Short mmCIF file of C-alpha atoms in Angstrom, two decimals:
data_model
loop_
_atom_site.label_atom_id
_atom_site.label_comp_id
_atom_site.label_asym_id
_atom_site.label_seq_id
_atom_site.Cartn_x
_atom_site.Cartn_y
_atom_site.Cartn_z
CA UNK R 8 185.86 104.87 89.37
CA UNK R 9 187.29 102.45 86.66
CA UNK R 10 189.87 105.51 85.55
CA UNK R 11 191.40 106.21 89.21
CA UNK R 12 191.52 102.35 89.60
CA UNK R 13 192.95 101.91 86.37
CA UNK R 14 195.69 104.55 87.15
CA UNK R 15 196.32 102.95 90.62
CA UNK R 16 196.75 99.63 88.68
CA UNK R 17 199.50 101.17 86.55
CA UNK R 18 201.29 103.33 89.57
CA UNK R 19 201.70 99.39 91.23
CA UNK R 20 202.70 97.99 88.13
CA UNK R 21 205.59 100.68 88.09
CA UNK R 22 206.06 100.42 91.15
CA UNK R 23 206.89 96.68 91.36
CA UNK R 24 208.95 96.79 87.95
CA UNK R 25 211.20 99.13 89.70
CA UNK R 26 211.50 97.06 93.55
CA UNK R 27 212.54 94.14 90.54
CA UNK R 28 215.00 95.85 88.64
CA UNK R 29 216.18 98.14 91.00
CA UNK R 30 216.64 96.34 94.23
CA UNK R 31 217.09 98.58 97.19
CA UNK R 32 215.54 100.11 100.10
CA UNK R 33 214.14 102.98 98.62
CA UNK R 34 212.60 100.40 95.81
CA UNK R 35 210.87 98.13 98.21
CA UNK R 36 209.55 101.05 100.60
CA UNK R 37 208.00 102.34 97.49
CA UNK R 38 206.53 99.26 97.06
CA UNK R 39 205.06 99.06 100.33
CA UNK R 40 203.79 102.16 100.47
CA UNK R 41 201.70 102.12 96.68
CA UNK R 42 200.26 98.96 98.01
CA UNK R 43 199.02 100.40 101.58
CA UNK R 44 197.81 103.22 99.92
CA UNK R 45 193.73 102.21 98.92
CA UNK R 46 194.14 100.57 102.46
CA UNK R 47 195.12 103.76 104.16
CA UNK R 48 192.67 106.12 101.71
CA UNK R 49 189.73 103.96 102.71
CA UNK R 50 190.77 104.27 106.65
CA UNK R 51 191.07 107.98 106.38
CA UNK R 52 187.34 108.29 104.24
CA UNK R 53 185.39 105.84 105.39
CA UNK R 54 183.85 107.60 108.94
CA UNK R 55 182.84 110.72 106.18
CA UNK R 56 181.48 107.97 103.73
CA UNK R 57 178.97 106.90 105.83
CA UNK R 58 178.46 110.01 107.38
CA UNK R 59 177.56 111.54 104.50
CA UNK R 60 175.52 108.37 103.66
CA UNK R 61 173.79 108.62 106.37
CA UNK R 62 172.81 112.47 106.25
CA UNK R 63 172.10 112.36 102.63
CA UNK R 64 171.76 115.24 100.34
CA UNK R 65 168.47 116.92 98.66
CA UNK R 66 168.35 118.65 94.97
CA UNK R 67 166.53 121.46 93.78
CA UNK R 68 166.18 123.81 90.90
CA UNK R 69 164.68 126.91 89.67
CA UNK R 70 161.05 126.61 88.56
CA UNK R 71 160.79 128.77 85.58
CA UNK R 72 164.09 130.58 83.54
CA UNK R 73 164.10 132.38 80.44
CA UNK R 74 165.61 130.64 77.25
CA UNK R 75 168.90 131.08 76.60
CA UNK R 76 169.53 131.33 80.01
CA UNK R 77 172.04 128.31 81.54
CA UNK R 78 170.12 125.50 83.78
CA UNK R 79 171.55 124.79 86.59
CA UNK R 80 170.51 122.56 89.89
CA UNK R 81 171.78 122.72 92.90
CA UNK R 82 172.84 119.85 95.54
CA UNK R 83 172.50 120.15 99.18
CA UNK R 84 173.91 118.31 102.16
CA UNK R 85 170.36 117.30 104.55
CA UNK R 86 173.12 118.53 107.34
CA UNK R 87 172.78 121.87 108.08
CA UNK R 88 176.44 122.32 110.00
CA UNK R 89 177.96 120.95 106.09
CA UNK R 90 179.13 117.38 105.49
CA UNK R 91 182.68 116.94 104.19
CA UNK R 92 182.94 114.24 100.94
CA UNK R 93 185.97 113.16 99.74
CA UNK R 94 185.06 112.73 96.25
CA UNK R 95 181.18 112.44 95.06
CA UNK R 96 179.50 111.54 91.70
CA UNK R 97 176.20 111.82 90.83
CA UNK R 98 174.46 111.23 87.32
CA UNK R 99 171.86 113.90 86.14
CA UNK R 100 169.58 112.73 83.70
CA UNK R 101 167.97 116.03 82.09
CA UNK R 102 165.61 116.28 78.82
CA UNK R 103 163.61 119.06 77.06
CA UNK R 104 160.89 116.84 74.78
CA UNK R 105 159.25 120.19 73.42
CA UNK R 106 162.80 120.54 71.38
CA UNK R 107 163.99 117.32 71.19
CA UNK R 108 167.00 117.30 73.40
CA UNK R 109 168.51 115.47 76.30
CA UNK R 110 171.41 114.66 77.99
CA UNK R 111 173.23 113.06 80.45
CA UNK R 112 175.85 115.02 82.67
CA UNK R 113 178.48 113.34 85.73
CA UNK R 114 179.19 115.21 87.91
CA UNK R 115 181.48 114.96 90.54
CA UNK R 116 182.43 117.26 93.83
CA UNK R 117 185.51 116.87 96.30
CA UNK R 118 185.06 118.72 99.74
CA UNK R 119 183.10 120.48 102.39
CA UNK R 120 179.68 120.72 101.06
CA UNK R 121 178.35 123.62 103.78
CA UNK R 122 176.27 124.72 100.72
CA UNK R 123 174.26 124.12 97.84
CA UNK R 124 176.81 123.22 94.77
CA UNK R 125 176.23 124.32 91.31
CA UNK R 126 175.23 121.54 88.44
CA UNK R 127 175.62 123.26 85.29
CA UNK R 128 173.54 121.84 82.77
CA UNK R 129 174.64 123.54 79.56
CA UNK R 130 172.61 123.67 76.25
CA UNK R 131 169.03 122.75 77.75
CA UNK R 132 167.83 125.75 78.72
CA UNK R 133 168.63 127.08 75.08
CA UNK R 134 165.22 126.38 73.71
CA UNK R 135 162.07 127.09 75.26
CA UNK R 136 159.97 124.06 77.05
CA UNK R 137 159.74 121.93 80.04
CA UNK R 138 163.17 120.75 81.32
CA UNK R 139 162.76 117.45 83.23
CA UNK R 140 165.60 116.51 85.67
CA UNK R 141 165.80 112.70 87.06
CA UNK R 142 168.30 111.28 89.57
CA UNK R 143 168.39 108.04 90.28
CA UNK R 144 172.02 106.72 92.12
CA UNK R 145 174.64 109.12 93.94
CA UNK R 146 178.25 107.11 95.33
CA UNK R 147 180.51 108.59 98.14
CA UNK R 148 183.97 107.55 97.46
CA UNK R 149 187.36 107.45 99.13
CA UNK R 150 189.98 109.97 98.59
CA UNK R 151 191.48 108.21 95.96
CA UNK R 152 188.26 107.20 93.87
CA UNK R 153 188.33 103.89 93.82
CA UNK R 154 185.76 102.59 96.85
CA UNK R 155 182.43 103.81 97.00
CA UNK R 156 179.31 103.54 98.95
CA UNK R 157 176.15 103.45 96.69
CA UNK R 158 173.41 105.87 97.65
CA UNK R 159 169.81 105.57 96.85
CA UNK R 160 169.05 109.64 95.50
CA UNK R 161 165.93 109.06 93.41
CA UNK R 162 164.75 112.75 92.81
CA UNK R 163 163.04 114.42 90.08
CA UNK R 164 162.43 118.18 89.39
CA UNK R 165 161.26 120.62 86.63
CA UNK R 166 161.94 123.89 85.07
CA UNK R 167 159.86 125.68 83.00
CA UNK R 168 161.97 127.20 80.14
CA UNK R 169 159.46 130.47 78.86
CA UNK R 170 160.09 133.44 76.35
CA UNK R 171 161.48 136.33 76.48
CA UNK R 172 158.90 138.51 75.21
CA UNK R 173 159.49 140.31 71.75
CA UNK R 174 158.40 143.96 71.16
CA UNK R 175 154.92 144.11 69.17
CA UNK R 176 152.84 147.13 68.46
CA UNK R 177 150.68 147.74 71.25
CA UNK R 178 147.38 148.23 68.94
CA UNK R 179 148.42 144.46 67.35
CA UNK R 180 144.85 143.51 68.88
CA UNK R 181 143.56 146.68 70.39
CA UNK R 182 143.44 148.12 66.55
CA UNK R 183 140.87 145.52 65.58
CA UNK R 184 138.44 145.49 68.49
CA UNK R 185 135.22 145.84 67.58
CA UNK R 186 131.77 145.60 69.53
CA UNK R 187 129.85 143.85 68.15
CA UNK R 188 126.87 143.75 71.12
CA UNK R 189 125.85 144.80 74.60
CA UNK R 190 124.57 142.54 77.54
CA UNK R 191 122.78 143.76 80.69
CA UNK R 192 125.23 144.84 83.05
CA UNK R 193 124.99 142.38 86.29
CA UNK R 194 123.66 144.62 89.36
CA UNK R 195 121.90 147.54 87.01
CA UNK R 196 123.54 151.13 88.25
CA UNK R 197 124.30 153.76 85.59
CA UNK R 198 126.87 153.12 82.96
CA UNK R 199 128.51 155.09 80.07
CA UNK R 200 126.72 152.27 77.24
CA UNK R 201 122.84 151.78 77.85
CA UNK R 202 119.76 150.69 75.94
CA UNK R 203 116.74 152.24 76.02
CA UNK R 204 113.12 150.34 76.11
CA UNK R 205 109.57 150.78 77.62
CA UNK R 206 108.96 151.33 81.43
CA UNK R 207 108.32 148.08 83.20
CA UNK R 208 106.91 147.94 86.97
CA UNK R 209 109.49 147.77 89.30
CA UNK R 210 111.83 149.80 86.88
CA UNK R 211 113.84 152.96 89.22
CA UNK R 212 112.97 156.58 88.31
CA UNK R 213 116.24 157.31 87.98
CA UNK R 214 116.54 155.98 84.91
CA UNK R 215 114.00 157.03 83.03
CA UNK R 216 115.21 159.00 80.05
CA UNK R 217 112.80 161.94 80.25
CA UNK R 218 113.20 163.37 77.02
CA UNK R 219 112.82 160.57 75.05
CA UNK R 220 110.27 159.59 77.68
CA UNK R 221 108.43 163.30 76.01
CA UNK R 222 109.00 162.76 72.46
CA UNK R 223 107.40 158.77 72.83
CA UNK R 224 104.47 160.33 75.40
CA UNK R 225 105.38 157.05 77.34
CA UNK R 226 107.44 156.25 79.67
CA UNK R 227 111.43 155.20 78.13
CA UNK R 228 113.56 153.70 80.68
CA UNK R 229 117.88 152.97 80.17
CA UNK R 230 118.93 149.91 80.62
CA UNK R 231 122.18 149.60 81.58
CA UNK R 232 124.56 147.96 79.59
CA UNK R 233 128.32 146.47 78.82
CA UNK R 234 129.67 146.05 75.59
CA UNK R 235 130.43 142.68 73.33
CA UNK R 236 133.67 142.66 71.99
CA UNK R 237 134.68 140.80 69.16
CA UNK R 238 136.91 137.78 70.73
CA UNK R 239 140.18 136.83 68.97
CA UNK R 240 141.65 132.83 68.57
CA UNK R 241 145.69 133.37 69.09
CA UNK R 242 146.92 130.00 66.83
CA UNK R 243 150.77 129.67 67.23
CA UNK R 244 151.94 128.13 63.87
CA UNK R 245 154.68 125.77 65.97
CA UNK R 246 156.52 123.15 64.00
CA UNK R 247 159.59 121.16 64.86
CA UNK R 248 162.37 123.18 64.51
CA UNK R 249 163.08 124.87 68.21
CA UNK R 250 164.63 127.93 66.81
CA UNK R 251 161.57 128.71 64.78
CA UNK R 252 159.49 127.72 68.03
CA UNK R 253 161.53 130.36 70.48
CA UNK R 254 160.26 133.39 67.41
CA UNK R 255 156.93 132.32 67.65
CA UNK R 256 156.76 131.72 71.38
CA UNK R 257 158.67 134.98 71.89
CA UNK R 258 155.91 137.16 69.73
CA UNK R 259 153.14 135.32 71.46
CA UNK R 260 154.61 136.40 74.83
CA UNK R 261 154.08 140.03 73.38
CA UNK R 262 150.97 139.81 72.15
CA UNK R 263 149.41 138.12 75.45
CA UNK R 264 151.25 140.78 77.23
CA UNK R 265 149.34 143.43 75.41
CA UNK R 266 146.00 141.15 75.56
CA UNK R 267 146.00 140.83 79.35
CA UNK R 268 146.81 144.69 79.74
CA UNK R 269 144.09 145.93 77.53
CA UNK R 270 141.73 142.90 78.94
CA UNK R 271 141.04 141.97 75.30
CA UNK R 272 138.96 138.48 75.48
CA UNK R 273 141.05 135.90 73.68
CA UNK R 274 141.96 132.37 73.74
CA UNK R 275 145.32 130.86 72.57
CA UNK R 276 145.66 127.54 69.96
CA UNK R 277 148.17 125.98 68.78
CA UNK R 278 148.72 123.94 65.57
CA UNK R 279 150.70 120.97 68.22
CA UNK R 280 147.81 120.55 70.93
CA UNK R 281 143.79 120.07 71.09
CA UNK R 282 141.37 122.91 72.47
CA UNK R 283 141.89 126.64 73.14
CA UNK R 284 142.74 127.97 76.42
CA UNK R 285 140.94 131.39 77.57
CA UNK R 286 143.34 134.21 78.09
CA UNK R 287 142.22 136.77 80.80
CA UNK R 288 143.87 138.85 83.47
CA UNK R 289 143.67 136.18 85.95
CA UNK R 290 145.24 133.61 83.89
CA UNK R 291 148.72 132.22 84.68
CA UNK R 292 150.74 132.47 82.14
CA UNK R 293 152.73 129.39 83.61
CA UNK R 294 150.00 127.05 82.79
CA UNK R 295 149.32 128.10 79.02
CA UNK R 296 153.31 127.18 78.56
CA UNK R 297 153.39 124.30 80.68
CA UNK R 298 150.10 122.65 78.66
CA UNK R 299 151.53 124.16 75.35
CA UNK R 300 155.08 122.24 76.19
CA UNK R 301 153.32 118.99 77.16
CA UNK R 302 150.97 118.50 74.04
CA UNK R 303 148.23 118.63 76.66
CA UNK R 304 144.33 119.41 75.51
CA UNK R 305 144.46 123.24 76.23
CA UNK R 306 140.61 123.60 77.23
CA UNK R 307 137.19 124.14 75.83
CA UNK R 308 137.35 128.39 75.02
CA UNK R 309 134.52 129.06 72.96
CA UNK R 310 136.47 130.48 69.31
CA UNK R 311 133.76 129.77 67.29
CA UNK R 312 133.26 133.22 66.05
CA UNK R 313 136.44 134.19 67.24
CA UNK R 314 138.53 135.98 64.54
CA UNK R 315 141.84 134.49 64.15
CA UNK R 316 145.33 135.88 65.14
CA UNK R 317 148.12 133.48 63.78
CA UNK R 318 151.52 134.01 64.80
CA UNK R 319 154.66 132.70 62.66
CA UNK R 320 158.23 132.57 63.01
CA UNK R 321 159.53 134.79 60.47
CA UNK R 322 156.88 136.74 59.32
CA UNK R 323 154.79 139.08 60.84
CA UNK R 324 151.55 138.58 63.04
CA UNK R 325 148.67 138.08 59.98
CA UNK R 326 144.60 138.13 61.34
CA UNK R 327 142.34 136.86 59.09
#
């Protein structure tokens, strides 16, 4: 590193104005022994240089945090017994595009590495979206920082930064459900909603609605039947301010909570991407973020009669 070599230059430089001025022993041994050192600190690192060179190391990181929380990656010697490094460095390239930020940490690490090794990567996480890490070069040095062994460490990873979920009234949706049809239920069988028509052949006894079936003198049959409920469009009014992007994100995490637990059909928009993505029990919640944070066409959810569900930052949720 240009600062440890720049130090060693000036410990010489010190060390030679005194061997000139002060001529003695003690002067010249001093000398001697500043100039041997880089010699004798290579000597001593270089079988763990290209040890470690040779092993190589591996990074890794969480795959989905809640904002606010810190980021951090971890780096691991491919060794499993440990590798021992006298000094390390190793750039981290990290950015967050859904809020704008990025940044570019070096970090180094002196001694046994026997397991993984905590890169803090402050700030990022603060805002919600889709941290992207990128690694390119990783050097081995001697013990006194100034040779190095270049090492090829071309990794990438990502972390999805999501929501914590605000509190929202638990009828936010339920409240305005409405049916607003019935279709045939797949399989027939009895159910609690049913219509009734005229007997066809092939139509079971069992439900034939006898006293209707009296009143008609014909035969009046149930048809069994599921309800239509009205389907909602959840738009997320995001802008480009990342504070006002955590509110909204944060109420939307409380709404779909309450959507998915009352199995309310939905589909979520945003003002920043294309298409509607459909929200149902067996969606993963992952994916809605991860297309949200990417600008990525969210799907082809029918919302044409959908009524819509906006969600803001400061105010509170407004359905038109």
């Amino acid at each position: 590193m240009i600062k440890n070599i720049l130090i060693y230059i000036a410990v010489l430089a010190i060390s030679f104005s005194f061997a000139v001025f002060y001529y003695a022993w003690f002067s010249n041994f001093l000398l001697i022994v500043v100039l041997c050192l880089p010699i004798l600190s290579l000597l001593c690192s270089l079988p763990f240089m290209i040890y470690s060179a040779v092993k190589g190391f591996s990074l890794y990181a969480s795959k989905v945090i809640y904002a606010g929380d810190d980021v951090v990656i971890n780096l691991a010697a491919n060794n499993r017994s440990g590798l021992f490094c006298p000094l390390i460095k190793v750039l981290v390239y990290s950015k967050n595009s859904f809020c704008g930020k990025s940044k570019k940490t070096a970090f180094k690490y002196s001694g046994m590495i026997n397991k993984p090794v905590n890169i803090p990567l402050s700030k990022i996480g603060k805002d919600c979206g889709l941290v992207e890490i990128q690694t390119r070069w990783l050097k081995i040095y001697d013990m006194l920082g100034i040779f190095f062994i270049p090492v090829r460490f071309n990794t990438a990873a990502e972390i999805l930064v999501i929501p914590k979920t605000a509190n929202c009234s638990e009828e936010v949706l339920t409240g305005k459900q409405a049916i607003i049809g019935y279709k045939k239920k797949a399989g027939g069988g009895f159910s609690d909603d049913y219509e009734i028509r005229e007997y066809r052949d092939g139509d079971n006894l069992r439900n034939v609605h006898w006293k209707l079936s009296a009143k008609n003198d014909d035969l009046m049959v149930r048809e069994p039947s599921l309800p239509i409920y009205k389907n909602f469009k959840i738009m997320l009014m995001l802008g480009d301010n990342p504070e006002n992007n955590n509110k909204v994100l944060a109420k939307f995490a409380g709404v779909c909570k309450n959507a998915i637990k009352n199995e309310i059909p939905c589909a979520v928009c945003t003002t920043k991407n294309a298409g509607a993505y459909p929200l149902t029990p067996q969606t993963n919640i992952y994916s809605i973020y991860k297309a949200i944070y990417t600008r990525q066409n969210l799907g082809n959810a029918d919302t044409s009669n959908a009524e819509i569900h906006s969600i803001f930052a400061d105010s509170e949720e407004v359905a038109k």
